[in-house]
Coordinates of C-alpha atoms in Angstrom, one line a residue:
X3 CA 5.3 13.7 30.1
X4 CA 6.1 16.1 27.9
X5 CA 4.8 19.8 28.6
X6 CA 4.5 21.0 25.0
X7 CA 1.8 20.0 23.3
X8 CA 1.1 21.5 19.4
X9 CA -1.8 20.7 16.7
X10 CA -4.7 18.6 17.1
X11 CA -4.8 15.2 16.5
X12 CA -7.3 13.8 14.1
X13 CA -9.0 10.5 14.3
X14 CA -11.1 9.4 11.5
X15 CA -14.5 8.1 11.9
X16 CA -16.8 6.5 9.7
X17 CA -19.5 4.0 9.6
X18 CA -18.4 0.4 11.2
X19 CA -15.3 1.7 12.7
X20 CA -13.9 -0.7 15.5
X21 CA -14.7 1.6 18.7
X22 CA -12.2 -0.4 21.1
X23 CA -9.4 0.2 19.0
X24 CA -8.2 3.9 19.8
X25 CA -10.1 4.4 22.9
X26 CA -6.8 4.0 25.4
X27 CA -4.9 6.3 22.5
X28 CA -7.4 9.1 22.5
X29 CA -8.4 8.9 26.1
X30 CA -4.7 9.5 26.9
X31 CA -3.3 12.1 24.4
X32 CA -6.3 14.4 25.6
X33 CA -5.7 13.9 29.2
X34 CA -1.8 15.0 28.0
X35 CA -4.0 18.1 26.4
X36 CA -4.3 17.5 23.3
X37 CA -7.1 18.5 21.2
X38 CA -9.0 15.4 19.1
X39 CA -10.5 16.5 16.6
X40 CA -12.8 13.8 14.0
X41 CA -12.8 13.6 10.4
X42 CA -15.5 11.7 8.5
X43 CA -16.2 11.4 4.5
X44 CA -18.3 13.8 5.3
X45 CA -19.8 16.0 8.1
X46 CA -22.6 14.2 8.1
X47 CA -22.9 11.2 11.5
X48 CA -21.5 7.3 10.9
X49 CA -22.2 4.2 13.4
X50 CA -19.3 2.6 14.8
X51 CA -19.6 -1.2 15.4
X52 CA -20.8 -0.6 18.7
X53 CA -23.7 1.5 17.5
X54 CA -22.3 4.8 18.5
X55 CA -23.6 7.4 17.0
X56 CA -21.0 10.1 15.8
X57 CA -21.0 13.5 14.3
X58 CA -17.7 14.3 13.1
X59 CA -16.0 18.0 13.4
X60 CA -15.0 18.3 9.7
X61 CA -15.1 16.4 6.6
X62 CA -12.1 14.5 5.1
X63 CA -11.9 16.9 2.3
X64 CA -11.3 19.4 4.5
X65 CA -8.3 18.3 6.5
X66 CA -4.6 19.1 6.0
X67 CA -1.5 17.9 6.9
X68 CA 0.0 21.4 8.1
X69 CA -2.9 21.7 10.8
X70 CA -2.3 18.2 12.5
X71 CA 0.0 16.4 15.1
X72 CA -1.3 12.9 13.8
X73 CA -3.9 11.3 11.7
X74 CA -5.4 8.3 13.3
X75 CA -6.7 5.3 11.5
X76 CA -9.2 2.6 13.2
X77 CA -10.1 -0.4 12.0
X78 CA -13.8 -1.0 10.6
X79 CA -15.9 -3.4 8.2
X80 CA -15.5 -1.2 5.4
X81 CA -11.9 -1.4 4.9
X82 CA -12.4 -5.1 2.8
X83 CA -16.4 -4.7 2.4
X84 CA -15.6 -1.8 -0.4
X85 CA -13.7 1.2 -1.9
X86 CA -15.5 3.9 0.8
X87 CA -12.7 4.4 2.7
X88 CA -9.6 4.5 0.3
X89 CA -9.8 8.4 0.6
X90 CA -8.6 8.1 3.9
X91 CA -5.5 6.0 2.6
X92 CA -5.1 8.9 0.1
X93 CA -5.4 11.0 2.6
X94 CA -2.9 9.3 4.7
X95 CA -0.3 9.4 1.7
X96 CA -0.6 13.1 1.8
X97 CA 0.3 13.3 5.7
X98 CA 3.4 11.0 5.4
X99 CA 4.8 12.5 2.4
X100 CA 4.2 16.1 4.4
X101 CA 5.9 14.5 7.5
X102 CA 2.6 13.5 9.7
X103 CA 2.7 10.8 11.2
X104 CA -0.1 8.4 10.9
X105 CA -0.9 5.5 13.2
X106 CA -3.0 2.6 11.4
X107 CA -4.7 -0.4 13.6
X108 CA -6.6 -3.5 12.4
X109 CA -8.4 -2.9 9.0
X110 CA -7.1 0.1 8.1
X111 CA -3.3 -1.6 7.8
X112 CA -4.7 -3.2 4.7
X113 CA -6.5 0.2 3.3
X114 CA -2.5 1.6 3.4
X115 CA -1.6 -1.8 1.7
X116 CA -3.6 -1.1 -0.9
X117 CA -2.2 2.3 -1.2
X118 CA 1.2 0.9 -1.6
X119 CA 2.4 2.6 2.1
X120 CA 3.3 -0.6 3.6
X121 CA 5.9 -1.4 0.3
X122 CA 8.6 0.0 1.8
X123 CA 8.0 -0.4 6.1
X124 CA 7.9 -2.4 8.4
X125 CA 4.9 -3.2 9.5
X126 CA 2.2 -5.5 10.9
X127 CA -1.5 -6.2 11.4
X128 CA -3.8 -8.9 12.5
X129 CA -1.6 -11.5 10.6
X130 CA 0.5 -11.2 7.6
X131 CA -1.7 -13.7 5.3
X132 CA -4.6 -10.8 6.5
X133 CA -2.0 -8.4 4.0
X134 CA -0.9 -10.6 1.7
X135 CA -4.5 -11.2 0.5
X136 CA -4.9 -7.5 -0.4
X137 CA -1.3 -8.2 -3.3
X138 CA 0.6 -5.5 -1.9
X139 CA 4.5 -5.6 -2.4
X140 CA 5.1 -4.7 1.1
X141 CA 5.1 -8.8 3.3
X142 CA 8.9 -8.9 3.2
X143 CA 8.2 -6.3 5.5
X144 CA 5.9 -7.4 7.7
X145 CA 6.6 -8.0 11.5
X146 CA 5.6 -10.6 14.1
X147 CA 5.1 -7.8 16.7
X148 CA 2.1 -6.2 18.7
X149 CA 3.0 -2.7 16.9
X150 CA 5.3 -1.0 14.5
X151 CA 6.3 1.8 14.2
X152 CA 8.7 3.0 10.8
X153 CA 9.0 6.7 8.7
X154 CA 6.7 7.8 10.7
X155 CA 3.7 5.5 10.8
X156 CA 2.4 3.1 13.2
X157 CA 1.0 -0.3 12.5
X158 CA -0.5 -2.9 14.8
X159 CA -3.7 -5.4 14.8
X160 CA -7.0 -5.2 16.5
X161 CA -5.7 -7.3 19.5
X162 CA -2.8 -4.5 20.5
X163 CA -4.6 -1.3 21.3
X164 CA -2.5 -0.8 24.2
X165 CA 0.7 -1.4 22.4
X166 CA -0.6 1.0 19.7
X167 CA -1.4 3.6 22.4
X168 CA 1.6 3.1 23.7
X169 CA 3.7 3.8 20.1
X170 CA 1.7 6.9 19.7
X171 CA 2.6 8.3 23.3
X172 CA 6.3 7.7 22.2
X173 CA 6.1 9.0 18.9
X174 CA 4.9 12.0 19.9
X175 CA 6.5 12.2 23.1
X176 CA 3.4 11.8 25.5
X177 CA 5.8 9.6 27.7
X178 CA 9.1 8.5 27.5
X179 CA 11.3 5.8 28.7
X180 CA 10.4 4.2 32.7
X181 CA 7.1 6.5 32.5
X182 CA 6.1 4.6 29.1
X183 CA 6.9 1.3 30.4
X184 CA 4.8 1.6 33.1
X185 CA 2.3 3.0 31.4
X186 CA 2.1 0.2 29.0
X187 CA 2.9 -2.4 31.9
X188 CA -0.4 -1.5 33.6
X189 CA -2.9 -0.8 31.2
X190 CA -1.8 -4.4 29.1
X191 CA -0.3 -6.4 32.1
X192 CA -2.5 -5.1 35.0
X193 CA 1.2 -4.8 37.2
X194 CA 0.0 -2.4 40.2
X195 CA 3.3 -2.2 40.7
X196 CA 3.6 0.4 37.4
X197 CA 0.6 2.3 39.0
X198 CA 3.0 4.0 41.6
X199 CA 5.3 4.9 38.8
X200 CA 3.0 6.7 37.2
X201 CA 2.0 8.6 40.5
X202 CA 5.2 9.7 40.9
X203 CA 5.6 10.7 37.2
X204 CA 2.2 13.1 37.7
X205 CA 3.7 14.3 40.9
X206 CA 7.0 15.6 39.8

């Protein structure tokens, strides 16, 4: 693991987000000590899917590049129900073009479609027929893969939130290499085997 950790990491929240999407990614990057901080429209509380109820620490206009480690994007209804959330595409823009990386699952890889952020990555979702429908220019791009990860974002469909997790923790450095693999191998394989290679990792 690695022993330096630096700004929070945002996850955006808003009403009908996909709660099972970011819950091993959060989970983990706090255990590692970082701070997660979340970011609604507004400060005011959204429902997730689930029917959690959640109050988010600041409002999306309030949030800046410069202050964050990464910019998390869950899926939710509202991605193809409406316009609400193409802020936080905006938004996302702004981090990768100030060299924050963003990590996109499910839904929200079609609100950075529509942005025009997927153009020029490689990328993938919950299937590439899912993207093409939004006309983005990006499907000669797209990857048959659990997760993505290219200039500094990460893609991957609602299916993969272990392999998503898992490309954040190497992104940022969380884990690296046997340590990563194990990680990974338990949490989406269920090998017990892995489990004493992370107790050895935490040991050292």
């Amino acid at each position: 693991m690695n022993g330096s950790v630096g700004k929070p990491v945002h996850l955006a929240v808003y009403d009908t987000l996909a709660d099972w999407e970011t819950g091993h990614t959060t989970a983990y990057l706090a255990r590692a000590g970082y701070g997660i901080r979340t970011v609604g429209p507004s400060r005011e509380p959204v429902v997730s899917i689930g029917g959690l109820r959640i109050q988010p620490d600041l409002a999306l206009g309030d949030l800046r590049p410069e202050d964050s480690s990464l910019l998390i994007l869950p899926g939710a209804d509202l991605w193809d129900a409406s316009d609400d959330l193409a802020p936080f595409a905006r938004t996302a823009r702004a981090f990768l073009d100030a060299g924050v990386p963003v990590a996109a699952i499910c839904g929200a890889t079609a609100g950075l479609a529509r942005e025009g952020l997927l153009d020029d990555r490689a990328h993938t979702s919950a299937a590439s027929f899912y993207l093409a429908a939004t006309g983005y220019a990006g499907a000669g791009r797209y990857v048959e893969a659990d997760a993505v990860t290219d200039g500094g974002l990460i893609t991957a469909g609602p299916t993969e939130p272990v392999a998503f997790a898992r490309e954040v923790f190497r992104l940022l450095g969380v884990y690296e290499g046997e340590v990563l693999d194990a990680w990974y191998r338990l949490y989406h394989d269920s090998d017990a085997e892995a489990y004493a290679v992370l107790q050895q990792a935490r040991a050292r």
